[in-house]
mmCIF file of C-alpha atoms in Angstrom:
data_model
loop_
_atom_site.group_PDB
_atom_site.id
_atom_site.type_symbol
_atom_site.label_atom_id
_atom_site.label_comp_id
_atom_site.label_asym_id
_atom_site.label_seq_id
_atom_site.Cartn_x
_atom_site.Cartn_y
_atom_site.Cartn_z
ATOM 1 C CA UNK D 1 109.972 250.027 37.130
ATOM 2 C CA UNK D 2 113.558 250.549 37.842
ATOM 3 C CA UNK D 3 116.427 249.613 35.425
ATOM 4 C CA UNK D 4 117.885 247.196 37.668
ATOM 5 C CA UNK D 5 114.440 245.478 38.389
ATOM 6 C CA UNK D 6 113.794 245.359 34.571
ATOM 7 C CA UNK D 7 117.223 243.823 33.900
ATOM 8 C CA UNK D 8 116.302 241.010 36.694
ATOM 9 C CA UNK D 9 112.926 240.319 34.983
ATOM 10 C CA UNK D 10 114.364 239.983 31.712
ATOM 11 C CA UNK D 11 117.084 237.473 32.918
ATOM 12 C CA UNK D 12 114.620 235.548 35.149
ATOM 13 C CA UNK D 13 112.658 235.185 31.403
ATOM 14 C CA UNK D 14 115.922 234.134 29.656
ATOM 15 C CA UNK D 15 116.525 231.690 32.007
ATOM 16 C CA UNK D 16 113.033 230.118 32.195
ATOM 17 C CA UNK D 17 112.528 230.291 28.140
ATOM 18 C CA UNK D 18 116.113 228.616 28.111
ATOM 19 C CA UNK D 19 115.138 225.966 30.469
ATOM 20 C CA UNK D 20 111.723 225.070 28.761
ATOM 21 C CA UNK D 21 113.885 225.181 25.318
ATOM 22 C CA UNK D 22 116.576 222.836 26.902
ATOM 23 C CA UNK D 23 113.904 220.515 28.384
ATOM 24 C CA UNK D 24 112.284 220.289 24.817
ATOM 25 C CA UNK D 25 115.427 219.430 23.278
ATOM 26 C CA UNK D 26 116.146 216.630 25.812
ATOM 27 C CA UNK D 27 112.618 215.324 25.393
ATOM 28 C CA UNK D 28 113.704 214.656 21.539
ATOM 29 C CA UNK D 29 117.300 214.087 21.517
ATOM 30 C CA UNK D 30 118.041 212.308 24.993
ATOM 31 C CA UNK D 31 118.332 208.526 24.765
ATOM 32 C CA UNK D 32 116.603 206.712 27.744
ATOM 33 C CA UNK D 33 119.309 204.336 29.273
ATOM 34 C CA UNK D 34 117.097 203.543 32.453
ATOM 35 C CA UNK D 35 120.463 204.137 34.697
ATOM 36 C CA UNK D 36 121.658 200.863 32.761
ATOM 37 C CA UNK D 37 124.917 200.993 34.580
ATOM 38 C CA UNK D 38 123.374 201.892 38.338
ATOM 39 C CA UNK D 39 121.360 198.781 37.523
ATOM 40 C CA UNK D 40 125.028 196.653 36.803
ATOM 41 C CA UNK D 41 126.330 198.438 40.264
ATOM 42 C CA UNK D 42 123.625 197.988 42.179
ATOM 43 C CA UNK D 43 123.022 194.455 41.073
ATOM 44 C CA UNK D 44 126.893 193.374 41.573
ATOM 45 C CA UNK D 45 126.580 194.675 45.192
ATOM 46 C CA UNK D 46 123.352 193.345 46.033
ATOM 47 C CA UNK D 47 124.478 189.775 44.671
ATOM 48 C CA UNK D 48 127.645 190.193 46.647
ATOM 49 C CA UNK D 49 126.033 191.768 49.759
ATOM 50 C CA UNK D 50 123.035 189.729 50.365
ATOM 51 C CA UNK D 51 122.918 186.820 48.057
ATOM 52 C CA UNK D 52 126.694 185.245 48.944
ATOM 53 C CA UNK D 53 127.846 185.785 45.268
ATOM 54 C CA UNK D 54 131.293 186.791 44.064
ATOM 55 C CA UNK D 55 131.547 190.500 43.193
ATOM 56 C CA UNK D 56 133.188 190.210 39.828
ATOM 57 C CA UNK D 57 130.878 187.071 39.032
ATOM 58 C CA UNK D 58 128.026 188.926 38.614
ATOM 59 C CA UNK D 59 126.867 189.833 35.097
ATOM 60 C CA UNK D 60 123.619 192.014 34.408
ATOM 61 C CA UNK D 61 120.782 189.653 32.972
ATOM 62 C CA UNK D 62 121.066 189.263 29.322
ATOM 63 C CA UNK D 63 124.491 191.206 29.026
ATOM 64 C CA UNK D 64 128.364 190.588 29.528
ATOM 65 C CA UNK D 65 128.506 193.741 31.529
ATOM 66 C CA UNK D 66 129.857 193.304 35.078
ATOM 67 C CA UNK D 67 131.102 195.401 37.731
ATOM 68 C CA UNK D 68 134.636 196.710 36.454
ATOM 69 C CA UNK D 69 135.997 199.041 39.077
ATOM 70 C CA UNK D 70 138.591 198.480 41.991
ATOM 71 C CA UNK D 71 137.206 196.941 45.141
ATOM 72 C CA UNK D 72 137.417 200.313 46.640
ATOM 73 C CA UNK D 73 134.655 201.608 44.500
ATOM 74 C CA UNK D 74 132.653 198.864 45.946
ATOM 75 C CA UNK D 75 133.106 200.089 49.532
ATOM 76 C CA UNK D 76 132.260 203.487 48.231
ATOM 77 C CA UNK D 77 129.205 202.184 46.634
ATOM 78 C CA UNK D 78 128.620 199.564 49.062
ATOM 79 C CA UNK D 79 125.502 201.488 50.933
ATOM 80 C CA UNK D 80 123.611 201.061 47.119
ATOM 81 C CA UNK D 81 123.117 197.786 48.416
ATOM 82 C CA UNK D 82 120.708 198.493 51.175
ATOM 83 C CA UNK D 83 118.751 201.174 49.444
ATOM 84 C CA UNK D 84 116.011 200.715 47.103
ATOM 85 C CA UNK D 85 116.149 200.890 43.399
ATOM 86 C CA UNK D 86 114.151 204.128 43.561
ATOM 87 C CA UNK D 87 116.366 205.661 46.411
ATOM 88 C CA UNK D 88 119.425 204.329 44.497
ATOM 89 C CA UNK D 89 118.500 206.641 41.552
ATOM 90 C CA UNK D 90 117.746 209.869 43.680
ATOM 91 C CA UNK D 91 121.195 209.575 45.042
ATOM 92 C CA UNK D 92 123.056 208.809 41.740
ATOM 93 C CA UNK D 93 121.269 211.803 39.835
ATOM 94 C CA UNK D 94 122.038 214.119 42.903
ATOM 95 C CA UNK D 95 125.375 213.487 43.438
ATOM 96 C CA UNK D 96 125.741 213.853 39.610
ATOM 97 C CA UNK D 97 123.672 217.358 39.801
ATOM 98 C CA UNK D 98 125.495 218.721 42.664
ATOM 99 C CA UNK D 99 129.137 217.634 41.705
ATOM 100 C CA UNK D 100 128.514 219.113 38.017
ATOM 101 C CA UNK D 101 127.177 222.283 39.478
ATOM 102 C CA UNK D 102 130.211 222.899 41.937
ATOM 103 C CA UNK D 103 132.601 222.461 39.322
ATOM 104 C CA UNK D 104 130.766 224.916 36.904
ATOM 105 C CA UNK D 105 130.668 227.390 39.547
ATOM 106 C CA UNK D 106 134.329 227.007 40.037
ATOM 107 C CA UNK D 107 134.973 227.410 36.407
ATOM 108 C CA UNK D 108 132.628 229.929 35.698
ATOM 109 C CA UNK D 109 132.420 232.197 38.520
ATOM 110 C CA UNK D 110 135.771 233.988 37.267
ATOM 111 C CA UNK D 111 134.887 234.486 33.848
ATOM 112 C CA UNK D 112 131.406 236.122 35.479
ATOM 113 C CA UNK D 113 133.542 238.487 37.448
ATOM 114 C CA UNK D 114 135.602 239.489 34.785
ATOM 115 C CA UNK D 115 132.944 239.919 32.352
ATOM 116 C CA UNK D 116 130.694 241.701 34.563
ATOM 117 C CA UNK D 117 127.906 239.230 34.359
ATOM 118 C CA UNK D 118 125.258 238.853 37.040
ATOM 119 C CA UNK D 119 126.619 235.632 38.463
ATOM 120 C CA UNK D 120 123.460 233.979 39.450
ATOM 121 C CA UNK D 121 122.265 234.482 35.650
ATOM 122 C CA UNK D 122 125.382 233.231 34.560
ATOM 123 C CA UNK D 123 125.288 230.335 36.567
ATOM 124 C CA UNK D 124 121.796 229.535 35.750
ATOM 125 C CA UNK D 125 122.673 229.651 31.934
ATOM 126 C CA UNK D 126 125.520 227.290 32.309
ATOM 127 C CA UNK D 127 123.175 224.799 34.234
ATOM 128 C CA UNK D 128 120.876 224.801 31.373
ATOM 129 C CA UNK D 129 123.344 224.328 28.888
ATOM 130 C CA UNK D 130 125.256 221.527 30.608
ATOM 131 C CA UNK D 131 121.962 219.877 31.005
ATOM 132 C CA UNK D 132 121.893 219.242 27.020
ATOM 133 C CA UNK D 133 125.840 218.383 26.639
ATOM 134 C CA UNK D 134 125.641 214.972 25.678
ATOM 135 C CA UNK D 135 128.310 213.422 28.158
ATOM 136 C CA UNK D 136 126.471 215.000 31.115
ATOM 137 C CA UNK D 137 123.063 213.724 30.262
ATOM 138 C CA UNK D 138 124.510 210.372 29.533
ATOM 139 C CA UNK D 139 126.191 210.273 32.849
ATOM 140 C CA UNK D 140 123.133 211.143 34.700
ATOM 141 C CA UNK D 141 120.932 208.664 32.321
ATOM 142 C CA UNK D 142 123.400 205.945 33.132
ATOM 143 C CA UNK D 143 123.917 206.477 36.602
ATOM 144 C CA UNK D 144 127.637 206.613 36.137
ATOM 145 C CA UNK D 145 130.227 207.792 38.303
ATOM 146 C CA UNK D 146 132.036 210.515 36.065
ATOM 147 C CA UNK D 147 131.118 213.617 37.523
ATOM 148 C CA UNK D 148 132.329 212.597 40.739
ATOM 149 C CA UNK D 149 135.825 211.557 39.674
ATOM 150 C CA UNK D 150 135.857 214.843 37.773
ATOM 151 C CA UNK D 151 134.744 216.805 40.966
ATOM 152 C CA UNK D 152 137.463 214.409 43.115
ATOM 153 C CA UNK D 153 140.127 215.778 40.939
ATOM 154 C CA UNK D 154 138.861 219.450 40.677
ATOM 155 C CA UNK D 155 139.226 219.710 44.251
ATOM 156 C CA UNK D 156 142.952 219.194 44.159
ATOM 157 C CA UNK D 157 143.630 220.980 40.938
ATOM 158 C CA UNK D 158 141.104 223.913 41.454
ATOM 159 C CA UNK D 159 141.514 224.547 45.103
ATOM 160 C CA UNK D 160 144.015 222.596 47.151
ATOM 161 C CA UNK D 161 146.995 222.793 44.695
ATOM 162 C CA UNK D 162 146.892 226.461 44.211
ATOM 163 C CA UNK D 163 146.171 227.244 47.669
ATOM 164 C CA UNK D 164 149.831 225.409 48.532
ATOM 165 C CA UNK D 165 147.499 222.745 50.823
ATOM 166 C CA UNK D 166 149.195 220.038 52.177
ATOM 167 C CA UNK D 167 146.287 217.751 51.544
ATOM 168 C CA UNK D 168 146.792 218.382 47.590
ATOM 169 C CA UNK D 169 146.661 215.145 45.847
ATOM 170 C CA UNK D 170 143.687 213.181 48.512
ATOM 171 C CA UNK D 171 141.314 213.934 45.696
ATOM 172 C CA UNK D 172 143.205 212.497 42.997
ATOM 173 C CA UNK D 173 144.229 209.445 44.823
ATOM 174 C CA UNK D 174 140.521 208.612 45.957
ATOM 175 C CA UNK D 175 139.584 209.132 42.376
ATOM 176 C CA UNK D 176 142.539 206.742 41.357
ATOM 177 C CA UNK D 177 141.326 204.374 43.880
ATOM 178 C CA UNK D 178 137.877 204.261 42.961
ATOM 179 C CA UNK D 179 138.658 203.951 38.858
ATOM 180 C CA UNK D 180 142.107 203.723 37.621
ATOM 181 C CA UNK D 181 141.972 206.147 34.469
ATOM 182 C CA UNK D 182 142.089 209.209 37.042
ATOM 183 C CA UNK D 183 145.724 207.771 37.939
ATOM 184 C CA UNK D 184 146.783 209.785 34.899
ATOM 185 C CA UNK D 185 146.533 212.922 36.880
ATOM 186 C CA UNK D 186 149.197 211.550 39.269
ATOM 187 C CA UNK D 187 151.434 211.460 36.397
ATOM 188 C CA UNK D 188 150.465 215.062 35.844
ATOM 189 C CA UNK D 189 151.636 216.201 39.303
ATOM 190 C CA UNK D 190 154.867 214.239 38.574
ATOM 191 C CA UNK D 191 155.805 215.385 34.946
ATOM 192 C CA UNK D 192 155.078 218.886 36.421
ATOM 193 C CA UNK D 193 156.899 218.689 39.492
ATOM 194 C CA UNK D 194 154.592 218.657 42.247
ATOM 195 C CA UNK D 195 156.162 216.027 44.255
ATOM 196 C CA UNK D 196 154.578 216.375 47.395
ATOM 197 C CA UNK D 197 150.990 216.187 45.856
ATOM 198 C CA UNK D 198 152.018 213.389 43.802
ATOM 199 C CA UNK D 199 153.427 211.431 46.829
ATOM 200 C CA UNK D 200 149.951 212.419 48.621
ATOM 201 C CA UNK D 201 147.574 210.885 45.703
ATOM 202 C CA UNK D 202 149.844 207.978 45.494
ATOM 203 C CA UNK D 203 149.714 207.194 49.244
ATOM 204 C CA UNK D 204 145.827 207.944 49.212
ATOM 205 C CA UNK D 205 145.402 205.663 46.531
ATOM 206 C CA UNK D 206 147.383 203.016 47.767
ATOM 207 C CA UNK D 207 145.984 203.353 51.391
ATOM 208 C CA UNK D 208 142.475 202.945 49.791
ATOM 209 C CA UNK D 209 143.392 200.007 47.825
ATOM 210 C CA UNK D 210 145.046 198.685 50.836
ATOM 211 C CA UNK D 211 142.132 198.890 53.036
ATOM 212 C CA UNK D 212 139.541 197.441 50.462
ATOM 213 C CA UNK D 213 141.707 194.429 50.067
ATOM 214 C CA UNK D 214 141.548 194.023 53.762
ATOM 215 C CA UNK D 215 138.291 193.990 53.994
ATOM 216 C CA UNK D 216 137.233 191.981 50.853
ATOM 217 C CA UNK D 217 140.554 189.703 50.081
ATOM 218 C CA UNK D 218 138.678 187.704 47.702
ATOM 219 C CA UNK D 219 137.129 190.333 45.560
ATOM 220 C CA UNK D 220 140.455 192.102 45.542
ATOM 221 C CA UNK D 221 142.258 189.026 44.253
ATOM 222 C CA UNK D 222 139.834 188.629 41.673
ATOM 223 C CA UNK D 223 139.994 192.114 40.298
ATOM 224 C CA UNK D 224 143.567 192.521 40.311
ATOM 225 C CA UNK D 225 144.253 189.109 38.725
ATOM 226 C CA UNK D 226 141.243 188.217 36.592
ATOM 227 C CA UNK D 227 138.783 190.946 35.991
ATOM 228 C CA UNK D 228 140.944 193.787 35.395
ATOM 229 C CA UNK D 229 142.329 191.868 32.470
ATOM 230 C CA UNK D 230 139.075 190.871 31.084
ATOM 231 C CA UNK D 231 138.337 193.472 28.457
ATOM 232 C CA UNK D 232 135.464 191.489 27.165
ATOM 233 C CA UNK D 233 133.361 192.896 29.900
ATOM 234 C CA UNK D 234 133.595 196.812 28.910
ATOM 235 C CA UNK D 235 132.205 196.223 25.373
ATOM 236 C CA UNK D 236 133.334 196.492 21.706
ATOM 237 C CA UNK D 237 136.095 198.602 20.999
ATOM 238 C CA UNK D 238 135.094 199.724 17.348
ATOM 239 C CA UNK D 239 131.633 200.687 18.708
ATOM 240 C CA UNK D 240 131.140 204.197 17.831
ATOM 241 C CA UNK D 241 130.543 205.429 21.572
ATOM 242 C CA UNK D 242 134.215 204.762 22.055
ATOM 243 C CA UNK D 243 135.483 208.115 21.505
ATOM 244 C CA UNK D 244 139.236 207.138 21.863
ATOM 245 C CA UNK D 245 142.376 206.872 20.021
ATOM 246 C CA UNK D 246 141.857 203.165 20.281
ATOM 247 C CA UNK D 247 138.145 203.451 18.916
ATOM 248 C CA UNK D 248 139.469 205.376 15.867
ATOM 249 C CA UNK D 249 142.051 202.722 14.485
ATOM 250 C CA UNK D 250 139.531 200.144 15.513
ATOM 251 C CA UNK D 251 137.090 201.299 13.416
ATOM 252 C CA UNK D 252 139.335 201.545 10.654
ATOM 253 C CA UNK D 253 139.746 197.692 10.844
ATOM 254 C CA UNK D 254 137.169 195.930 13.463
ATOM 255 C CA UNK D 255 138.139 192.684 12.689
ATOM 256 C CA UNK D 256 141.945 193.279 13.312
ATOM 257 C CA UNK D 257 142.708 196.621 14.949
ATOM 258 C CA UNK D 258 146.496 197.426 14.807
ATOM 259 C CA UNK D 259 147.682 197.624 18.093
ATOM 260 C CA UNK D 260 151.242 199.066 17.071
ATOM 261 C CA UNK D 261 149.217 201.999 15.053
ATOM 262 C CA UNK D 262 147.318 202.658 18.516
ATOM 263 C CA UNK D 263 150.326 202.785 20.585
ATOM 264 C CA UNK D 264 152.305 205.227 18.205
ATOM 265 C CA UNK D 265 149.377 207.749 18.391
ATOM 266 C CA UNK D 266 149.535 207.299 22.004
ATOM 267 C CA UNK D 267 152.843 207.930 22.081
ATOM 268 C CA UNK D 268 152.509 210.993 20.326
ATOM 269 C CA UNK D 269 149.689 212.145 21.934
ATOM 270 C CA UNK D 270 151.337 212.040 25.427
ATOM 271 C CA UNK D 271 154.374 213.757 23.892
ATOM 272 C CA UNK D 272 152.182 216.917 23.115
ATOM 273 C CA UNK D 273 150.335 216.480 26.594
ATOM 274 C CA UNK D 274 153.648 216.558 28.671
ATOM 275 C CA UNK D 275 154.568 219.737 26.620
ATOM 276 C CA UNK D 276 151.577 221.691 27.596
ATOM 277 C CA UNK D 277 151.021 220.746 30.791
ATOM 278 C CA UNK D 278 154.271 221.724 31.710
ATOM 279 C CA UNK D 279 153.663 224.931 30.116
ATOM 280 C CA UNK D 280 150.429 225.429 32.028
ATOM 281 C CA UNK D 281 152.074 224.307 35.181
ATOM 282 C CA UNK D 282 154.850 227.000 34.947
ATOM 283 C CA UNK D 283 152.261 229.675 34.057
ATOM 284 C CA UNK D 284 150.234 228.400 37.519
ATOM 285 C CA UNK D 285 147.509 227.875 35.183
ATOM 286 C CA UNK D 286 146.179 224.556 37.335
ATOM 287 C CA UNK D 287 142.434 224.960 35.459
ATOM 288 C CA UNK D 288 144.019 224.303 32.136
ATOM 289 C CA UNK D 289 146.337 221.699 33.453
ATOM 290 C CA UNK D 290 143.082 220.031 34.532
ATOM 291 C CA UNK D 291 141.215 220.164 31.122
ATOM 292 C CA UNK D 292 144.328 218.862 29.138
ATOM 293 C CA UNK D 293 144.964 216.047 31.327
ATOM 294 C CA UNK D 294 141.240 215.359 31.230
ATOM 295 C CA UNK D 295 140.986 215.343 27.355
ATOM 296 C CA UNK D 296 144.235 212.865 26.928
ATOM 297 C CA UNK D 297 142.772 210.701 29.288
ATOM 298 C CA UNK D 298 139.918 210.563 27.183
ATOM 299 C CA UNK D 299 142.343 210.141 24.165
ATOM 300 C CA UNK D 300 144.636 207.653 25.339
ATOM 301 C CA UNK D 301 142.073 205.355 27.315
ATOM 302 C CA UNK D 302 141.515 202.232 25.322
ATOM 303 C CA UNK D 303 137.595 202.772 25.750
ATOM 304 C CA UNK D 304 136.246 205.885 26.313
ATOM 305 C CA UNK D 305 132.334 205.788 25.831
ATOM 306 C CA UNK D 306 130.366 209.110 25.344
ATOM 307 C CA UNK D 307 129.876 209.583 28.812
ATOM 308 C CA UNK D 308 133.200 209.570 29.991
ATOM 309 C CA UNK D 309 133.838 213.228 27.774
ATOM 310 C CA UNK D 310 132.457 215.106 30.900
ATOM 311 C CA UNK D 311 135.958 215.508 31.268
ATOM 312 C CA UNK D 312 136.000 217.891 28.078
ATOM 313 C CA UNK D 313 133.736 220.191 30.107
ATOM 314 C CA UNK D 314 136.800 221.960 31.914
ATOM 315 C CA UNK D 315 138.196 223.091 28.047
ATOM 316 C CA UNK D 316 135.167 223.963 26.746
ATOM 317 C CA UNK D 317 134.203 226.275 29.993
ATOM 318 C CA UNK D 318 138.126 227.607 29.569
ATOM 319 C CA UNK D 319 137.512 228.539 26.055
ATOM 320 C CA UNK D 320 135.132 231.088 27.060
ATOM 321 C CA UNK D 321 137.162 231.951 30.036
ATOM 322 C CA UNK D 322 139.981 233.056 27.598
ATOM 323 C CA UNK D 323 137.716 234.255 24.968
ATOM 324 C CA UNK D 324 136.234 237.058 27.698
ATOM 325 C CA UNK D 325 139.537 237.636 28.607
ATOM 326 C CA UNK D 326 140.697 238.673 25.492
ATOM 327 C CA UNK D 327 140.402 242.507 23.956
ATOM 328 C CA UNK D 328 136.833 243.015 23.061
ATOM 329 C CA UNK D 329 136.325 243.060 19.459
ATOM 330 C CA UNK D 330 139.627 241.299 18.800
ATOM 331 C CA UNK D 331 140.111 238.130 16.437
ATOM 332 C CA UNK D 332 141.310 236.193 19.320
ATOM 333 C CA UNK D 333 138.208 236.779 21.291
ATOM 334 C CA UNK D 334 136.215 235.814 18.207
ATOM 335 C CA UNK D 335 138.168 232.558 17.319
ATOM 336 C CA UNK D 336 137.825 231.445 21.062
ATOM 337 C CA UNK D 337 134.116 232.324 21.383
ATOM 338 C CA UNK D 338 133.294 230.770 18.118
ATOM 339 C CA UNK D 339 135.630 227.260 18.908
ATOM 340 C CA UNK D 340 133.406 226.976 22.002
ATOM 341 C CA UNK D 341 130.361 227.314 20.337
ATOM 342 C CA UNK D 342 131.359 225.073 17.799
ATOM 343 C CA UNK D 343 132.653 222.479 20.086
ATOM 344 C CA UNK D 344 129.860 222.307 22.478
ATOM 345 C CA UNK D 345 127.065 222.182 19.409
ATOM 346 C CA UNK D 346 128.772 219.177 18.397
ATOM 347 C CA UNK D 347 128.934 217.635 21.869
ATOM 348 C CA UNK D 348 125.116 218.112 22.384
ATOM 349 C CA UNK D 349 124.665 216.803 18.749
ATOM 350 C CA UNK D 350 124.679 213.339 19.061
ATOM 351 C CA UNK D 351 126.238 213.635 15.464
ATOM 352 C CA UNK D 352 128.666 210.192 15.823
ATOM 353 C CA UNK D 353 125.408 208.058 16.203
ATOM 354 C CA UNK D 354 124.540 209.009 12.849
ATOM 355 C CA UNK D 355 127.341 206.489 11.866
ATOM 356 C CA UNK D 356 126.726 203.834 14.395
ATOM 357 C CA UNK D 357 125.805 200.999 11.754
ATOM 358 C CA UNK D 358 128.151 201.992 9.308
ATOM 359 C CA UNK D 359 131.418 204.168 9.674
ATOM 360 C CA UNK D 360 133.354 203.104 6.544
ATOM 361 C CA UNK D 361 134.404 205.594 3.957
ATOM 362 C CA UNK D 362 135.694 209.053 4.685
ATOM 363 C CA UNK D 363 132.608 210.634 5.862
ATOM 364 C CA UNK D 364 132.575 207.900 8.224
ATOM 365 C CA UNK D 365 136.042 208.553 9.380
ATOM 366 C CA UNK D 366 135.166 211.952 10.148
ATOM 367 C CA UNK D 367 132.088 211.949 11.605
ATOM 368 C CA UNK D 368 131.913 208.636 13.668
ATOM 369 C CA UNK D 369 135.011 210.171 15.536
ATOM 370 C CA UNK D 370 134.109 214.040 15.896
ATOM 371 C CA UNK D 371 134.568 213.825 19.584
ATOM 372 C CA UNK D 372 137.955 212.686 19.182
ATOM 373 C CA UNK D 373 138.778 215.619 16.910
ATOM 374 C CA UNK D 374 137.381 217.991 19.660
ATOM 375 C CA UNK D 375 139.706 216.062 22.236
ATOM 376 C CA UNK D 376 142.664 216.473 20.171
ATOM 377 C CA UNK D 377 141.696 220.356 19.400
ATOM 378 C CA UNK D 378 141.832 220.971 22.822
ATOM 379 C CA UNK D 379 144.621 219.168 23.626
ATOM 380 C CA UNK D 380 146.702 220.855 20.975
ATOM 381 C CA UNK D 381 145.025 224.349 20.976
ATOM 382 C CA UNK D 382 143.433 225.193 24.631
ATOM 383 C CA UNK D 383 145.219 228.217 25.719
ATOM 384 C CA UNK D 384 147.576 228.362 28.499
ATOM 385 C CA UNK D 385 147.401 231.609 30.833
ATOM 386 C CA UNK D 386 150.885 232.627 30.646
ATOM 387 C CA UNK D 387 152.133 235.479 33.215
ATOM 388 C CA UNK D 388 154.290 237.021 30.306
ATOM 389 C CA UNK D 389 151.097 237.362 28.116
ATOM 390 C CA UNK D 390 148.844 238.616 30.749
ATOM 391 C CA UNK D 391 150.927 240.558 33.040
ATOM 392 C CA UNK D 392 149.769 238.886 36.086
ATOM 393 C CA UNK D 393 149.440 235.255 37.423
ATOM 394 C CA UNK D 394 147.632 232.939 35.884
ATOM 395 C CA UNK D 395 144.757 230.168 36.903
ATOM 396 C CA UNK D 396 141.669 230.657 38.614
ATOM 397 C CA UNK D 397 142.524 232.688 41.626
ATOM 398 C CA UNK D 398 144.262 235.200 39.401
ATOM 399 C CA UNK D 399 141.001 235.215 37.328
ATOM 400 C CA UNK D 400 139.414 237.056 39.893
ATOM 401 C CA UNK D 401 142.237 239.953 40.048
ATOM 402 C CA UNK D 402 142.011 240.034 36.296
ATOM 403 C CA UNK D 403 138.218 241.102 36.741
ATOM 404 C CA UNK D 404 138.913 244.855 35.921
ATOM 405 C CA UNK D 405 140.638 244.713 32.739
ATOM 406 C CA UNK D 406 137.792 242.550 30.951
ATOM 407 C CA UNK D 407 134.648 243.921 32.614
ATOM 408 C CA UNK D 408 134.079 246.521 29.484
ATOM 409 C CA UNK D 409 132.530 244.021 27.741
ATOM 410 C CA UNK D 410 129.238 242.536 29.368
ATOM 411 C CA UNK D 411 126.853 240.032 27.758
ATOM 412 C CA UNK D 412 124.809 240.180 30.562
ATOM 413 C CA UNK D 413 124.575 243.393 32.726
ATOM 414 C CA UNK D 414 124.156 243.029 36.737
ATOM 415 C CA UNK D 415 121.101 244.448 37.982
ATOM 416 C CA UNK D 416 122.912 246.322 40.398
ATOM 417 C CA UNK D 417 125.819 244.375 41.700
ATOM 418 C CA UNK D 418 126.984 240.886 41.282
ATOM 419 C CA UNK D 419 125.135 238.329 43.875
#
């Protein structure tokens, strides 16, 4: 058998073994949520479209959970009211898998080219690892929309904005109209001086919101005047799944968490984010801008459930990217790859749940907030690909041009040429 064929057989065998190992891991570690959030969405939409009820009055039976997104999100999801339950599950899972796969390909392909990896092999390994990633598996199992929102933002920052497209900002605008938290990416565009893209994002979000208001005036009035401010609909702030700065403060004193302490932490975090985001933008490193803003969004949002942490995935992939771009055998390479490995290991481990019932004491403070510490570490230390340091433009596009510089180190040799 030719050497290339043997490598291909070896790579296929590795992917199969890894897929089986991940499936076995998930059978033990993954919690079955029964598409809980999808049931909330679909239940509210069926109640609204077929039963004549008000969208924001519906609560999932036996819970305080109802539809919490803006009316434009209801418009986007409305076809779900006309699908069977199992068809809705298929659509939700397919959308989550496809959007995740595209994002991973966009971020991983430059690394594969630079490192000389066989591209299909690297992509298959990454998909297997992503399946074990707790925020990703929680998103799929809850039937959440996180990967769709991340994809819409990534279209802007990884594809449209670097190419100078006049449409840059439309993905961020749509994501903001679907769920308010991605609106921080509009702030990112403003603080980094991308005025045209910011105006496009604001215009898109506004147009989508006005369209929903014109179609559903009662629902829009109720959302913006009542439902948006009803924090009891989203859950308990001190619950260990809330991996935001607000969650950290709430777990210190669940009965009366300090709003002042939270606001001071948010202010300090935003200062760091603005400083680092401007550095990334000045270097043309939009991928790092995406990762930094995703991390800060998770930190400053009052509620960041574990499944929302899919926004940390770009940061982990970029740690690998920067590590592989460093000189083979260098301390920088080792530190970055070890950091990526440790961060990933914690984010598949469900470690915070060991302190679900008792998060008091030093150990409770340290470990019940593990994912918050990872978000802070990415925000503070994720490298920015600076032109002065690399000698060439930065960002996803430039990673392709940098391929020959780092192709000496190959974790997975191609069978003949990248495919």
